[in-house]
């Protein structure tokens, strides 16, 4: 690892020199984009090491007790507390470069450093900077095209990164910007962040990128300013001098600007807007924005949790029998839903940011130190998820919901994964077969009509890829052992597109069909266990 740390300034200089060269061309559109999340490279990982040591220490040879213990595999250790060896990092990017279908842009939702899970190898700022530099270089080498290699003959692909809670030191903590952390990322990601957005990023760590000019934008949020475990900030209350409030104000203004120009938008970031992961005011404002801008927001794409699932944001009051807990001010609050009923103006204020520590991502999955859920933790989390699915009324008003997609990770918390979305590339008239589009019916609430699947940029499906790491570790042909294969497609669930109404129907079906729920659970933990 000492050698890797020494590479920091060399790599930084290399990245800086690359950023001076403007990309010469854009790839022709093919209607797909890639989502990668939670890579968590670990330079201390040792093949054959003990899993209990986070795969950092070899077994004690003087131990005469012949009890088999789990050991770290060459490409990583599925279903364990170990992070990602560079053998898997390198093989994954090599597979993407050589085998994956062409994509139009890349959503990369953070966590590019290892967890702070081993007291014998405490993380340092230099190590975190180095790991982030190495991963940024991987993305540049894979998607930079002629701006990185003039002889490649390949066009560049836009990459949209966001900051993870383990990308900073100490983990979870980021004060208001500008700050040294954001300055470092502005250098590392200078090739990715649009020039006119760089000052916004240096101040807050968020920005938007027009990945398909004049048609589709991706907004990369700094979710650390919303995060319940970031002790350096205090919510998103409108009018308060807080970076989270400033970010939400910026987001509303940016969405207004993009709406005026007629673009569709994907909101992305690291920590998903789960009610116990965000401070109450941040969760409330995010949900309100998600519903108020559903005419242009067509996707909420996140990582962090490692499990493959989707959950709902809604202004509906969760019913009594749905595992609700007493929230602040006596309001009923579920693990996912909004406190109380409809969202109204003036309800963004936080009297107190402290919350009861109910089971959620933050006690179950990833506090920066441990990232494998206990059986109890995952079971409790799932109870809340099932309650949320079960609470959907038979007569659905889909305009009162937004769907959050949480992708599984590259790190083999279970098995390594990547996800490829397909989106609408036909013009609206072509998608409708040149038929006149019907005027949207008036909704019984104040939300605008949602975007529809005939609009350019609308998400139609995704394909989930996975790698069977157990088989890969047994393969003696190391150069070809890593093979990402299709685990499932959203069409396998009967989804015709990725609109809110489709996901709400699927949620109801999962609750009603034990066989479907069992399949959903197998995919949730990427084929490592049967939790039915």
Short mmCIF file of C-alpha atoms in Angstrom, two decimals:
data_model
loop_
_atom_site.label_atom_id
_atom_site.label_comp_id
_atom_site.label_asym_id
_atom_site.label_seq_id
_atom_site.Cartn_x
_atom_site.Cartn_y
_atom_site.Cartn_z
CA UNK A 1 0.00 0.00 0.00
CA UNK A 2 2.99 2.30 0.59
CA UNK A 3 3.71 2.17 -3.14
CA UNK A 4 0.14 3.11 -3.97
CA UNK A 5 0.22 6.10 -1.60
CA UNK A 6 3.42 7.27 -3.24
CA UNK A 7 1.57 7.33 -6.54
CA UNK A 8 -0.83 10.03 -5.38
CA UNK A 9 0.92 13.13 -6.67
CA UNK A 10 2.09 11.44 -9.87
CA UNK A 11 -1.47 10.34 -10.62
CA UNK A 12 -2.83 13.78 -9.76
CA UNK A 13 -0.41 15.40 -12.18
CA UNK A 14 -1.39 12.89 -14.84
CA UNK A 15 -5.08 13.63 -14.33
CA UNK A 16 -4.43 17.37 -14.44
CA UNK A 17 -2.59 17.08 -17.74
CA UNK A 18 -5.41 15.01 -19.18
CA UNK A 19 -8.02 17.54 -18.15
CA UNK A 20 -6.32 20.21 -20.25
CA UNK A 21 -7.24 18.38 -23.41
CA UNK A 22 -10.86 18.95 -24.43
CA UNK A 23 -12.63 15.85 -25.78
CA UNK A 24 -12.71 15.87 -29.55
CA UNK A 25 -15.92 13.95 -30.19
CA UNK A 26 -18.93 12.26 -28.63
CA UNK A 27 -19.94 8.66 -29.27
CA UNK A 28 -23.08 8.09 -31.35
CA UNK A 29 -26.09 7.36 -29.16
CA UNK A 30 -27.19 3.77 -28.67
CA UNK A 31 -29.73 4.14 -25.86
CA UNK A 32 -27.86 2.62 -22.91
CA UNK A 33 -26.06 3.89 -19.82
CA UNK A 34 -24.03 2.17 -17.12
CA UNK A 35 -24.41 2.44 -13.34
CA UNK A 36 -21.45 1.44 -11.16
CA UNK A 37 -21.36 1.88 -7.39
CA UNK A 38 -19.43 1.02 -4.22
CA UNK A 39 -16.15 -0.29 -5.62
CA UNK A 40 -14.28 -0.06 -2.27
CA UNK A 41 -10.75 -1.04 -3.43
CA UNK A 42 -8.42 -2.30 -0.71
CA UNK A 43 -4.65 -2.23 -1.18
CA UNK A 44 -4.14 -4.30 1.99
CA UNK A 45 -6.23 -7.25 0.77
CA UNK A 46 -4.32 -10.54 0.86
CA UNK A 47 -5.30 -13.72 -0.91
CA UNK A 48 -5.56 -16.57 1.62
CA UNK A 49 -5.97 -14.16 4.53
CA UNK A 50 -8.45 -14.63 7.35
CA UNK A 51 -11.84 -13.09 6.68
CA UNK A 52 -12.14 -12.05 10.33
CA UNK A 53 -9.16 -9.73 9.76
CA UNK A 54 -10.99 -7.97 6.88
CA UNK A 55 -8.75 -10.12 4.65
CA UNK A 56 -5.64 -8.26 5.83
CA UNK A 57 -3.82 -10.96 7.85
CA UNK A 58 -2.66 -14.42 6.90
CA UNK A 59 -3.57 -17.33 9.22
CA UNK A 60 -1.33 -17.97 12.20
CA UNK A 61 0.80 -20.94 11.14
CA UNK A 62 1.61 -21.77 14.77
CA UNK A 63 -2.06 -22.42 15.48
CA UNK A 64 -2.36 -26.21 15.75
CA UNK A 65 -6.14 -26.24 16.08
CA UNK A 66 -7.36 -27.75 12.83
CA UNK A 67 -10.55 -25.69 12.40
CA UNK A 68 -11.16 -24.51 8.83
CA UNK A 69 -11.70 -20.76 8.65
CA UNK A 70 -12.95 -18.66 5.73
CA UNK A 71 -10.09 -17.29 3.67
CA UNK A 72 -9.85 -14.46 1.19
CA UNK A 73 -10.15 -15.53 -2.44
CA UNK A 74 -7.99 -14.24 -5.27
CA UNK A 75 -10.74 -12.01 -6.69
CA UNK A 76 -12.43 -11.30 -3.38
CA UNK A 77 -14.59 -12.97 -0.79
CA UNK A 78 -18.35 -12.99 -1.36
CA UNK A 79 -20.73 -12.59 1.56
CA UNK A 80 -18.02 -11.29 3.90
CA UNK A 81 -16.70 -8.16 5.62
CA UNK A 82 -13.76 -7.90 3.21
CA UNK A 83 -13.36 -5.09 0.70
CA UNK A 84 -12.38 -5.39 -2.96
CA UNK A 85 -8.92 -6.59 -4.04
CA UNK A 86 -7.35 -4.80 -6.98
CA UNK A 87 -7.46 -8.06 -8.91
CA UNK A 88 -11.26 -7.68 -9.04
CA UNK A 89 -11.13 -3.93 -9.69
CA UNK A 90 -8.78 -4.39 -12.65
CA UNK A 91 -10.66 -7.39 -14.05
CA UNK A 92 -14.00 -5.56 -13.79
CA UNK A 93 -12.83 -2.52 -15.74
CA UNK A 94 -11.10 -4.80 -18.23
CA UNK A 95 -14.37 -6.70 -18.76
CA UNK A 96 -16.31 -3.45 -19.19
CA UNK A 97 -13.74 -2.17 -21.68
CA UNK A 98 -13.66 -5.33 -23.78
CA UNK A 99 -17.02 -7.01 -23.32
CA UNK A 100 -19.75 -4.56 -22.33
CA UNK A 101 -22.01 -3.11 -24.99
CA UNK A 102 -21.36 0.56 -25.81
CA UNK A 103 -23.00 3.03 -23.45
CA UNK A 104 -23.86 6.70 -23.89
CA UNK A 105 -22.92 7.80 -20.37
CA UNK A 106 -21.93 6.44 -16.97
CA UNK A 107 -23.46 7.07 -13.54
CA UNK A 108 -20.88 6.39 -10.82
CA UNK A 109 -22.24 6.75 -7.30
CA UNK A 110 -19.19 6.73 -5.10
CA UNK A 111 -17.39 4.88 -2.32
CA UNK A 112 -14.01 4.44 -3.98
CA UNK A 113 -12.02 3.74 -0.81
CA UNK A 114 -12.04 0.83 1.62
CA UNK A 115 -14.04 0.72 4.84
CA UNK A 116 -12.41 1.65 8.14
CA UNK A 117 -12.98 -1.85 9.47
CA UNK A 118 -9.50 -2.87 10.66
CA UNK A 119 -7.91 -1.12 13.63
CA UNK A 120 -4.51 -2.54 12.70
CA UNK A 121 -4.70 -0.69 9.38
CA UNK A 122 -6.45 2.63 10.09
CA UNK A 123 -7.37 4.69 7.07
CA UNK A 124 -5.50 7.91 6.29
CA UNK A 125 -6.29 10.91 4.13
CA UNK A 126 -3.41 10.05 1.80
CA UNK A 127 -4.70 6.54 1.28
CA UNK A 128 -8.25 7.74 0.57
CA UNK A 129 -6.98 10.33 -1.93
CA UNK A 130 -4.86 7.68 -3.62
CA UNK A 131 -7.68 5.17 -3.92
CA UNK A 132 -9.98 7.84 -5.35
CA UNK A 133 -7.25 8.82 -7.79
CA UNK A 134 -6.75 5.25 -8.95
CA UNK A 135 -10.45 4.67 -9.53
CA UNK A 136 -10.83 8.00 -11.35
CA UNK A 137 -7.97 6.91 -13.60
CA UNK A 138 -9.79 3.65 -14.31
CA UNK A 139 -12.86 5.55 -15.49
CA UNK A 140 -10.74 7.90 -17.59
CA UNK A 141 -8.86 5.03 -19.19
CA UNK A 142 -12.07 3.12 -19.92
CA UNK A 143 -14.35 5.96 -21.06
CA UNK A 144 -12.05 8.87 -21.88
CA UNK A 145 -11.63 7.99 -25.54
CA UNK A 146 -9.40 10.20 -27.64
CA UNK A 147 -9.10 12.79 -24.89
CA UNK A 148 -6.96 10.23 -23.04
CA UNK A 149 -5.50 8.24 -25.94
CA UNK A 150 -5.42 10.03 -29.32
CA UNK A 151 -4.61 6.73 -31.04
CA UNK A 152 -7.61 4.85 -29.64
CA UNK A 153 -10.07 5.98 -32.29
CA UNK A 154 -12.80 5.90 -29.63
CA UNK A 155 -15.13 8.74 -28.70
CA UNK A 156 -15.35 9.82 -25.08
CA UNK A 157 -18.28 8.88 -22.87
CA UNK A 158 -19.57 11.29 -20.19
CA UNK A 159 -19.01 10.02 -16.65
CA UNK A 160 -21.01 11.49 -13.74
CA UNK A 161 -19.43 10.73 -10.33
CA UNK A 162 -20.78 11.55 -6.87
CA UNK A 163 -19.13 11.45 -3.45
CA UNK A 164 -19.59 8.46 -1.12
CA UNK A 165 -19.54 8.45 2.67
CA UNK A 166 -16.30 6.44 2.62
CA UNK A 167 -14.60 8.78 0.15
CA UNK A 168 -13.86 11.28 2.91
CA UNK A 169 -11.83 11.32 6.12
CA UNK A 170 -13.12 10.66 8.65
CA UNK A 171 -15.87 8.61 7.02
CA UNK A 172 -19.34 10.21 6.87
CA UNK A 173 -18.09 13.70 7.80
CA UNK A 174 -17.97 16.66 5.44
CA UNK A 175 -18.26 20.27 6.63
CA UNK A 176 -19.73 23.08 4.57
CA UNK A 177 -17.74 24.01 1.50
CA UNK A 178 -15.55 25.25 0.08
CA UNK A 179 -13.23 22.84 1.88
CA UNK A 180 -10.04 20.86 1.10
CA UNK A 181 -12.01 17.68 0.36
CA UNK A 182 -14.09 19.33 -2.34
CA UNK A 183 -11.01 21.05 -3.75
CA UNK A 184 -9.29 17.66 -4.08
CA UNK A 185 -12.29 16.10 -5.82
CA UNK A 186 -12.58 19.08 -8.15
CA UNK A 187 -9.05 18.26 -9.32
CA UNK A 188 -9.54 14.48 -9.50
CA UNK A 189 -12.81 14.84 -11.39
CA UNK A 190 -11.92 17.84 -13.54
CA UNK A 191 -12.46 15.73 -16.67
CA UNK A 192 -15.95 14.72 -15.54
CA UNK A 193 -17.47 17.90 -14.12
CA UNK A 194 -18.64 20.44 -16.74
CA UNK A 195 -16.48 23.57 -16.67
CA UNK A 196 -19.44 25.87 -15.99
CA UNK A 197 -20.39 23.73 -12.96
CA UNK A 198 -16.95 23.52 -11.34
CA UNK A 199 -17.45 26.48 -8.97
CA UNK A 200 -20.77 25.02 -7.82
CA UNK A 201 -19.01 21.74 -7.14
CA UNK A 202 -16.17 23.37 -5.20
CA UNK A 203 -18.72 25.04 -2.96
CA UNK A 204 -21.06 22.10 -2.38
CA UNK A 205 -19.90 18.89 -4.08
CA UNK A 206 -22.93 18.72 -6.40
CA UNK A 207 -23.47 19.62 -10.06
CA UNK A 208 -25.43 18.67 -13.16
CA UNK A 209 -24.12 17.20 -16.39
CA UNK A 210 -25.92 17.34 -19.72
CA UNK A 211 -25.09 13.81 -20.84
CA UNK A 212 -27.19 14.09 -24.00
CA UNK A 213 -27.04 17.74 -25.06
CA UNK A 214 -30.40 19.51 -24.95
CA UNK A 215 -32.19 16.26 -24.05
CA UNK A 216 -30.99 14.46 -20.89
CA UNK A 217 -29.21 15.69 -17.75
CA UNK A 218 -27.85 13.80 -14.75
CA UNK A 219 -27.77 15.65 -11.43
CA UNK A 220 -25.07 14.36 -9.07
CA UNK A 221 -26.02 15.22 -5.49
CA UNK A 222 -23.72 15.44 -2.49
CA UNK A 223 -25.78 13.26 -0.15
CA UNK A 224 -23.33 13.78 2.71
CA UNK A 225 -25.08 17.10 3.39
CA UNK A 226 -28.35 15.19 3.85
CA UNK A 227 -26.82 12.28 5.76
CA UNK A 228 -27.94 11.61 9.34
CA UNK A 229 -24.40 10.57 10.34
CA UNK A 230 -22.65 13.71 9.11
CA UNK A 231 -22.16 15.51 12.43
CA UNK A 232 -20.69 18.56 10.69
CA UNK A 233 -24.05 19.66 9.25
CA UNK A 234 -27.60 20.02 10.49
CA UNK A 235 -30.36 19.43 7.97
CA UNK A 236 -32.02 21.16 5.04
CA UNK A 237 -34.46 23.56 6.69
CA UNK A 238 -35.40 26.25 4.21
CA UNK A 239 -33.78 29.58 5.07
CA UNK A 240 -31.19 28.09 7.42
CA UNK A 241 -27.48 28.67 6.85
CA UNK A 242 -26.77 25.00 6.23
CA UNK A 243 -25.08 23.36 3.22
CA UNK A 244 -27.96 20.90 2.91
CA UNK A 245 -30.49 23.73 2.68
CA UNK A 246 -28.31 25.50 0.12
CA UNK A 247 -28.04 22.29 -1.92
CA UNK A 248 -31.82 21.78 -1.93
CA UNK A 249 -32.31 25.41 -2.99
CA UNK A 250 -29.79 24.88 -5.79
CA UNK A 251 -31.53 21.65 -6.83
CA UNK A 252 -34.91 23.37 -7.16
CA UNK A 253 -33.38 26.19 -9.20
CA UNK A 254 -31.46 23.73 -11.40
CA UNK A 255 -34.59 21.65 -12.03
CA UNK A 256 -36.50 24.81 -12.94
CA UNK A 257 -33.77 25.67 -15.44
CA UNK A 258 -33.78 22.18 -16.95
CA UNK A 259 -37.58 22.09 -17.06
CA UNK A 260 -37.64 25.39 -18.96
CA UNK A 261 -35.29 23.87 -21.52
CA UNK A 262 -37.35 20.67 -21.86
CA UNK A 263 -34.76 18.16 -20.59
CA UNK A 264 -35.44 14.94 -18.70
CA UNK A 265 -33.40 14.42 -15.54
CA UNK A 266 -31.92 11.58 -13.49
CA UNK A 267 -31.16 12.37 -9.84
CA UNK A 268 -28.15 10.40 -8.59
CA UNK A 269 -26.01 10.21 -5.49
CA UNK A 270 -24.51 7.83 -2.99
CA UNK A 271 -26.79 7.55 0.05
CA UNK A 272 -30.42 6.87 -0.99
CA UNK A 273 -33.20 9.08 0.41
CA UNK A 274 -34.32 6.52 2.98
CA UNK A 275 -36.06 8.18 5.90
CA UNK A 276 -33.60 7.07 8.59
CA UNK A 277 -30.56 7.86 6.42
CA UNK A 278 -31.43 11.52 5.82
CA UNK A 279 -32.16 14.13 8.46
CA UNK A 280 -35.94 14.73 8.66
CA UNK A 281 -35.91 18.08 6.87
CA UNK A 282 -33.66 16.74 4.08
CA UNK A 283 -35.84 13.68 3.55
CA UNK A 284 -38.95 15.84 3.51
CA UNK A 285 -37.57 18.33 1.01
CA UNK A 286 -36.19 15.59 -1.24
CA UNK A 287 -39.57 13.85 -1.34
CA UNK A 288 -41.36 17.09 -2.05
CA UNK A 289 -38.98 17.86 -4.92
CA UNK A 290 -39.30 14.32 -6.31
CA UNK A 291 -43.08 14.71 -6.56
CA UNK A 292 -43.15 18.35 -7.65
CA UNK A 293 -40.76 17.71 -10.57
CA UNK A 294 -42.00 14.28 -11.67
CA UNK A 295 -42.69 15.75 -15.12
CA UNK A 296 -38.92 15.88 -15.72
CA UNK A 297 -37.33 13.58 -13.09
CA UNK A 298 -37.38 10.08 -14.57
CA UNK A 299 -35.02 8.26 -12.23
CA UNK A 300 -33.60 8.26 -8.69
CA UNK A 301 -30.40 6.19 -8.90
CA UNK A 302 -28.35 5.38 -5.78
CA UNK A 303 -25.91 2.92 -4.18
CA UNK A 304 -24.53 2.63 -0.62
CA UNK A 305 -26.79 -0.17 0.63
CA UNK A 306 -25.26 -3.05 -1.38
CA UNK A 307 -28.62 -4.85 -1.64
CA UNK A 308 -30.59 -4.83 -4.90
CA UNK A 309 -34.04 -3.35 -4.31
CA UNK A 310 -36.37 -0.44 -4.84
CA UNK A 311 -38.36 1.60 -2.34
CA UNK A 312 -41.01 4.29 -2.45
CA UNK A 313 -41.19 7.96 -1.59
CA UNK A 314 -44.69 9.24 -0.97
CA UNK A 315 -46.73 12.00 0.63
CA UNK A 316 -49.23 9.42 1.87
CA UNK A 317 -49.60 8.70 5.56
CA UNK A 318 -48.47 5.17 6.35
CA UNK A 319 -51.27 3.14 7.93
CA UNK A 320 -51.22 2.11 11.57
CA UNK A 321 -50.44 -1.54 10.91
CA UNK A 322 -47.31 -0.90 8.88
CA UNK A 323 -44.58 -0.93 11.52
CA UNK A 324 -44.71 2.83 11.89
CA UNK A 325 -42.80 4.32 14.79
CA UNK A 326 -43.29 7.52 16.71
CA UNK A 327 -41.33 10.23 14.99
CA UNK A 328 -40.68 13.78 16.05
CA UNK A 329 -43.66 15.94 17.00
CA UNK A 330 -45.71 12.75 17.54
CA UNK A 331 -46.08 12.00 13.83
CA UNK A 332 -46.21 8.44 12.65
CA UNK A 333 -43.14 7.62 10.61
CA UNK A 334 -42.17 4.42 8.81
CA UNK A 335 -38.67 3.38 7.79
CA UNK A 336 -39.29 4.77 4.30
CA UNK A 337 -42.37 6.99 4.28
CA UNK A 338 -43.07 10.59 5.09
CA UNK A 339 -44.16 11.76 8.54
CA UNK A 340 -47.86 12.53 8.67
CA UNK A 341 -49.92 13.13 5.55
CA UNK A 342 -49.46 15.50 2.65
CA UNK A 343 -46.37 17.66 2.35
CA UNK A 344 -47.22 21.30 2.89
CA UNK A 345 -45.26 24.51 2.85
CA UNK A 346 -43.68 25.43 6.15
CA UNK A 347 -43.11 21.84 7.25
CA UNK A 348 -39.41 21.75 6.43
CA UNK A 349 -38.25 23.05 9.81
CA UNK A 350 -36.39 20.70 12.14
CA UNK A 351 -36.98 21.32 15.82
CA UNK A 352 -34.43 18.64 16.61
CA UNK A 353 -32.38 16.52 14.21
CA UNK A 354 -32.05 13.61 16.61
CA UNK A 355 -34.00 10.48 15.66
CA UNK A 356 -34.65 7.15 17.27
CA UNK A 357 -32.15 4.68 15.85
CA UNK A 358 -34.57 2.30 14.20
CA UNK A 359 -33.18 -0.44 12.01
CA UNK A 360 -32.30 0.98 8.61
CA UNK A 361 -29.37 1.10 6.21
CA UNK A 362 -27.40 2.87 8.90
CA UNK A 363 -27.69 0.20 11.60
CA UNK A 364 -27.97 -2.70 9.19
CA UNK A 365 -25.67 -2.12 6.27
CA UNK A 366 -22.98 0.50 6.22
CA UNK A 367 -21.80 2.79 9.00
CA UNK A 368 -18.39 3.13 7.38
CA UNK A 369 -16.94 0.24 9.37
CA UNK A 370 -19.10 -2.82 8.63
CA UNK A 371 -21.02 -3.43 5.45
CA UNK A 372 -22.50 -6.93 5.76
CA UNK A 373 -25.98 -7.01 7.27
CA UNK A 374 -26.74 -9.36 10.09
CA UNK A 375 -29.63 -11.75 9.57
CA UNK A 376 -31.61 -9.85 12.19
CA UNK A 377 -30.78 -6.49 10.64
CA UNK A 378 -31.76 -7.49 7.11
CA UNK A 379 -34.90 -9.25 8.32
CA UNK A 380 -36.01 -6.18 10.27
CA UNK A 381 -35.28 -3.93 7.33
CA UNK A 382 -37.25 -6.20 5.03
CA UNK A 383 -40.26 -6.13 7.32
CA UNK A 384 -40.43 -2.38 6.83
CA UNK A 385 -39.98 -2.76 3.07
CA UNK A 386 -42.78 -5.32 2.83
CA UNK A 387 -45.02 -3.07 4.91
CA UNK A 388 -44.34 -0.25 2.48
CA UNK A 389 -45.21 -2.45 -0.51
CA UNK A 390 -48.30 -3.75 1.26
CA UNK A 391 -49.50 -0.23 2.08
CA UNK A 392 -50.01 0.68 -1.60
CA UNK A 393 -53.77 1.10 -2.12
CA UNK A 394 -55.64 -0.92 -4.73
CA UNK A 395 -56.62 2.26 -6.54
CA UNK A 396 -53.20 3.79 -7.11
CA UNK A 397 -52.60 7.47 -7.67
CA UNK A 398 -49.06 7.09 -8.95
CA UNK A 399 -48.47 10.85 -8.93
CA UNK A 400 -48.16 10.64 -5.14
CA UNK A 401 -45.15 8.31 -5.38
CA UNK A 402 -41.56 8.32 -6.59
CA UNK A 403 -39.42 5.20 -6.97
CA UNK A 404 -35.85 4.99 -5.71
CA UNK A 405 -33.59 2.43 -7.40
CA UNK A 406 -30.81 1.07 -5.17
CA UNK A 407 -28.21 -0.91 -7.10
CA UNK A 408 -26.01 -3.64 -5.62
CA UNK A 409 -22.28 -3.05 -5.51
CA UNK A 410 -19.00 -4.01 -7.13
CA UNK A 411 -17.60 -4.83 -3.69
CA UNK A 412 -18.47 -8.49 -3.02
CA UNK A 413 -20.64 -7.87 0.01
CA UNK A 414 -22.59 -10.52 -1.89
CA UNK A 415 -21.36 -10.96 -5.48
CA UNK A 416 -19.97 -8.14 -7.66
CA UNK A 417 -22.44 -6.47 -10.00
CA UNK A 418 -23.01 -3.75 -12.56
CA UNK A 419 -26.20 -2.43 -14.13
CA UNK A 420 -26.99 -1.21 -17.66
CA UNK A 421 -30.10 0.88 -18.31
CA UNK A 422 -31.80 1.33 -21.65
CA UNK A 423 -33.69 4.52 -22.42
CA UNK A 424 -35.98 5.92 -25.10
CA UNK A 425 -34.11 7.29 -28.10
CA UNK A 426 -36.97 7.62 -30.58
CA UNK A 427 -38.59 10.97 -31.05
CA UNK A 428 -41.92 11.23 -29.30
CA UNK A 429 -43.88 11.00 -32.56
CA UNK A 430 -41.94 7.89 -33.63
CA UNK A 431 -42.43 6.24 -30.23
CA UNK A 432 -46.18 6.85 -30.54
CA UNK A 433 -46.31 5.55 -34.08
CA UNK A 434 -46.95 9.09 -35.33
CA UNK A 435 -50.23 9.18 -33.43
CA UNK A 436 -51.31 12.38 -31.78
CA UNK A 437 -50.48 12.33 -28.09
CA UNK A 438 -53.41 12.54 -25.71
CA UNK A 439 -53.61 15.52 -23.43
CA UNK A 440 -52.74 14.38 -19.88
CA UNK A 441 -55.74 14.17 -17.60
CA UNK A 442 -55.92 16.50 -14.62
CA UNK A 443 -54.67 15.00 -11.39
CA UNK A 444 -56.69 15.32 -8.18
CA UNK A 445 -53.67 16.89 -6.48
CA UNK A 446 -51.20 19.66 -7.16
CA UNK A 447 -48.48 17.50 -8.78
CA UNK A 448 -47.69 17.81 -12.49
CA UNK A 449 -48.35 14.88 -14.83
CA UNK A 450 -45.39 12.50 -14.83
CA UNK A 451 -43.06 12.16 -17.77
CA UNK A 452 -44.01 9.29 -20.07
CA UNK A 453 -42.20 6.48 -21.81
CA UNK A 454 -42.46 8.07 -25.26
CA UNK A 455 -40.19 10.96 -24.29
CA UNK A 456 -36.55 10.91 -25.32
CA UNK A 457 -34.39 9.84 -22.37
CA UNK A 458 -37.13 7.99 -20.47
CA UNK A 459 -35.83 4.77 -18.80
CA UNK A 460 -37.30 1.68 -20.43
CA UNK A 461 -35.48 -1.20 -18.73
CA UNK A 462 -32.27 -2.30 -17.10
CA UNK A 463 -30.14 -5.41 -17.25
CA UNK A 464 -28.51 -6.57 -14.03
CA UNK A 465 -25.11 -8.25 -14.44
CA UNK A 466 -23.35 -10.31 -11.81
CA UNK A 467 -20.15 -12.32 -11.43
CA UNK A 468 -20.11 -15.68 -9.65
CA UNK A 469 -17.05 -14.98 -7.52
CA UNK A 470 -16.89 -18.48 -6.08
CA UNK A 471 -16.37 -19.92 -9.56
CA UNK A 472 -14.02 -17.11 -10.56
CA UNK A 473 -11.77 -17.80 -7.56
CA UNK A 474 -11.51 -21.47 -8.57
CA UNK A 475 -10.58 -20.68 -12.17
CA UNK A 476 -6.86 -21.12 -12.83
CA UNK A 477 -7.04 -18.89 -15.92
CA UNK A 478 -6.79 -15.62 -13.99
CA UNK A 479 -6.88 -13.45 -17.12
CA UNK A 480 -10.33 -14.71 -18.13
CA UNK A 481 -11.85 -15.78 -14.82
CA UNK A 482 -14.01 -12.71 -14.26
CA UNK A 483 -17.14 -12.97 -16.36
CA UNK A 484 -20.15 -10.76 -15.76
CA UNK A 485 -23.30 -12.48 -16.93
CA UNK A 486 -26.94 -11.46 -16.94
CA UNK A 487 -28.66 -12.14 -13.63
CA UNK A 488 -32.01 -10.72 -14.74
CA UNK A 489 -33.71 -8.07 -16.83
CA UNK A 490 -36.57 -5.87 -15.62
CA UNK A 491 -38.65 -7.42 -18.41
CA UNK A 492 -38.42 -10.66 -16.41
CA UNK A 493 -40.69 -8.97 -13.85
CA UNK A 494 -43.12 -8.01 -16.60
CA UNK A 495 -42.17 -4.33 -16.59
CA UNK A 496 -42.80 -2.58 -19.90
CA UNK A 497 -40.86 0.50 -18.80
CA UNK A 498 -39.43 1.93 -15.57
CA UNK A 499 -42.22 4.34 -14.75
CA UNK A 500 -43.67 4.72 -11.27
CA UNK A 501 -46.91 2.90 -12.04
CA UNK A 502 -45.00 -0.18 -13.24
CA UNK A 503 -42.97 -0.37 -10.02
CA UNK A 504 -46.03 0.13 -7.81
CA UNK A 505 -47.75 -2.77 -9.53
CA UNK A 506 -44.65 -4.94 -9.10
CA UNK A 507 -44.48 -4.07 -5.40
CA UNK A 508 -48.06 -5.25 -4.98
CA UNK A 509 -47.27 -8.46 -6.89
CA UNK A 510 -44.21 -9.17 -4.72
CA UNK A 511 -46.34 -8.91 -1.61
CA UNK A 512 -49.04 -11.16 -3.05
CA UNK A 513 -46.87 -13.88 -4.64
CA UNK A 514 -44.52 -15.91 -2.38
CA UNK A 515 -42.64 -17.38 -5.33
CA UNK A 516 -42.02 -13.92 -6.80
CA UNK A 517 -40.93 -12.59 -3.41
CA UNK A 518 -38.47 -15.47 -3.04
CA UNK A 519 -37.00 -14.68 -6.47
CA UNK A 520 -36.77 -10.99 -5.58
CA UNK A 521 -34.91 -11.89 -2.38
CA UNK A 522 -32.42 -14.09 -4.22
CA UNK A 523 -31.63 -11.22 -6.52
CA UNK A 524 -31.52 -8.77 -3.62
CA UNK A 525 -28.45 -10.53 -2.20
CA UNK A 526 -27.05 -11.43 -5.64
CA UNK A 527 -27.49 -15.20 -5.42
CA UNK A 528 -25.61 -15.69 -2.12
CA UNK A 529 -28.54 -16.84 0.05
CA UNK A 530 -32.20 -17.71 0.07
CA UNK A 531 -33.94 -15.39 2.51
CA UNK A 532 -37.52 -16.43 1.75
#
